[in-house]
Amino acid sequence: MILPRSAAVPEGAAALPAGRPGLSYLTFHFDDMGPVVEALRAAGARPLSDPVVVRARGRRISFWTDPEGNVVELVDVRADDPGSGHSN
């Protein structure tokens, strides 16, 4: 089970996922996220995990942060593909 780190929000109050208004978590699905991960690395983007790409539940997943502090999640279904070696 995953539990939030913040205090409970009073009933009737609008919860803000990142504690601020606006987008805070974006997920993008790809056939192959390898080229996107390489482009992010080349651009100096900051990954949020080590290894940069993890395999879970038949998918590859990679977490990054954008300049505004939003979390960007990349997902593809190539976890079982031995030729998809972008695991770090």
mmCIF file of C-alpha atoms in Angstrom:
data_model
loop_
_atom_site.group_PDB
_atom_site.id
_atom_site.type_symbol
_atom_site.label_atom_id
_atom_site.label_comp_id
_atom_site.label_asym_id
_atom_site.label_seq_id
_atom_site.Cartn_x
_atom_site.Cartn_y
_atom_site.Cartn_z
ATOM 1 C CA MET A 1 0.000 0.000 0.000
ATOM 2 C CA ILE A 2 1.202 3.518 -0.819
ATOM 3 C CA LEU A 3 0.349 6.229 1.689
ATOM 4 C CA PRO A 4 0.755 10.004 1.287
ATOM 5 C CA ARG A 5 3.433 11.778 3.319
ATOM 6 C CA SER A 6 1.244 14.819 3.933
ATOM 7 C CA ALA A 7 -1.460 15.333 6.532
ATOM 8 C CA ALA A 8 -5.059 14.482 5.734
ATOM 9 C CA VAL A 9 -7.071 17.150 3.920
ATOM 10 C CA PRO A 10 -10.162 18.367 5.783
ATOM 11 C CA GLU A 11 -13.456 17.151 4.316
ATOM 12 C CA GLY A 12 -14.711 19.514 1.625
ATOM 13 C CA ALA A 13 -11.276 21.041 0.957
ATOM 14 C CA ALA A 14 -9.674 20.598 -2.445
ATOM 15 C CA ALA A 15 -6.483 18.542 -2.245
ATOM 16 C CA LEU A 16 -3.466 19.706 -4.249
ATOM 17 C CA PRO A 17 -1.234 16.716 -5.145
ATOM 18 C CA ALA A 18 2.044 18.649 -4.942
ATOM 19 C CA GLY A 19 0.836 21.132 -2.334
ATOM 20 C CA ARG A 20 0.451 23.787 -5.021
ATOM 21 C CA PRO A 21 -2.047 24.568 -7.805
ATOM 22 C CA GLY A 22 -1.545 23.291 -11.351
ATOM 23 C CA LEU A 23 -0.141 20.125 -12.853
ATOM 24 C CA SER A 24 2.343 18.216 -10.759
ATOM 25 C CA TYR A 25 2.562 14.688 -12.204
ATOM 26 C CA LEU A 26 2.485 13.787 -15.889
ATOM 27 C CA THR A 27 2.624 10.308 -17.429
ATOM 28 C CA PHE A 28 3.533 9.642 -21.061
ATOM 29 C CA HIS A 29 3.192 6.221 -22.704
ATOM 30 C CA PHE A 30 5.510 5.186 -25.558
ATOM 31 C CA ASP A 31 6.091 2.177 -27.778
ATOM 32 C CA ASP A 32 9.798 2.638 -26.989
ATOM 33 C CA MET A 33 10.888 5.311 -24.537
ATOM 34 C CA GLY A 34 14.602 4.638 -25.150
ATOM 35 C CA PRO A 35 15.081 7.550 -27.588
ATOM 36 C CA VAL A 36 13.217 9.898 -25.222
ATOM 37 C CA VAL A 37 15.405 8.882 -22.259
ATOM 38 C CA GLU A 38 18.538 9.442 -24.341
ATOM 39 C CA ALA A 39 17.268 12.881 -25.479
ATOM 40 C CA LEU A 40 16.522 13.855 -21.865
ATOM 41 C CA ARG A 41 20.000 12.776 -20.771
ATOM 42 C CA ALA A 42 21.601 14.715 -23.639
ATOM 43 C CA ALA A 43 19.618 17.817 -22.674
ATOM 44 C CA GLY A 44 20.824 17.605 -19.063
ATOM 45 C CA ALA A 45 17.440 16.675 -17.572
ATOM 46 C CA ARG A 46 17.417 15.296 -14.019
ATOM 47 C CA PRO A 47 16.246 11.690 -13.504
ATOM 48 C CA LEU A 48 14.544 10.887 -10.202
ATOM 49 C CA SER A 49 15.665 7.276 -9.885
ATOM 50 C CA ASP A 50 18.768 5.130 -10.106
ATOM 51 C CA PRO A 51 18.737 3.168 -12.297
ATOM 52 C CA VAL A 52 17.146 5.709 -14.608
ATOM 53 C CA VAL A 53 14.906 3.051 -16.181
ATOM 54 C CA VAL A 54 13.279 0.403 -14.000
ATOM 55 C CA ARG A 55 11.320 -2.670 -15.016
ATOM 56 C CA ALA A 56 8.022 -3.379 -13.247
ATOM 57 C CA ARG A 57 4.913 -5.364 -14.111
ATOM 58 C CA GLY A 58 5.882 -5.937 -17.731
ATOM 59 C CA ARG A 59 6.791 -2.305 -18.375
ATOM 60 C CA ARG A 60 9.803 -0.018 -18.338
ATOM 61 C CA ILE A 61 9.312 3.112 -16.246
ATOM 62 C CA SER A 62 11.462 6.217 -15.895
ATOM 63 C CA PHE A 63 10.865 9.233 -13.638
ATOM 64 C CA TRP A 64 12.169 12.747 -14.328
ATOM 65 C CA THR A 65 11.554 16.279 -13.095
ATOM 66 C CA ASP A 66 10.811 19.223 -15.351
ATOM 67 C CA PRO A 67 12.030 22.818 -14.794
ATOM 68 C CA GLU A 68 8.854 23.714 -12.831
ATOM 69 C CA GLY A 69 9.296 20.776 -10.447
ATOM 70 C CA ASN A 70 6.629 18.547 -11.955
ATOM 71 C CA VAL A 71 7.258 14.798 -11.978
ATOM 72 C CA VAL A 72 7.297 13.296 -15.467
ATOM 73 C CA GLU A 73 6.809 9.537 -15.745
ATOM 74 C CA LEU A 74 7.705 7.726 -18.967
ATOM 75 C CA VAL A 75 6.244 4.252 -19.553
ATOM 76 C CA ASP A 76 6.587 1.642 -22.282
ATOM 77 C CA VAL A 77 5.852 -2.077 -22.579
ATOM 78 C CA ARG A 78 9.343 -3.261 -23.566
ATOM 79 C CA ALA A 79 10.382 -4.670 -20.158
ATOM 80 C CA ASP A 80 10.801 -8.207 -21.457
ATOM 81 C CA ASP A 81 12.636 -7.131 -24.633
ATOM 82 C CA PRO A 82 16.334 -8.093 -24.193
ATOM 83 C CA GLY A 83 17.266 -5.562 -26.878
ATOM 84 C CA SER A 84 15.834 -2.655 -24.906
ATOM 85 C CA GLY A 85 18.912 -2.299 -22.692
ATOM 86 C CA HIS A 86 18.391 1.270 -21.450
ATOM 87 C CA SER A 87 18.425 0.187 -17.811
ATOM 88 C CA ASN A 88 20.794 2.836 -16.469
#
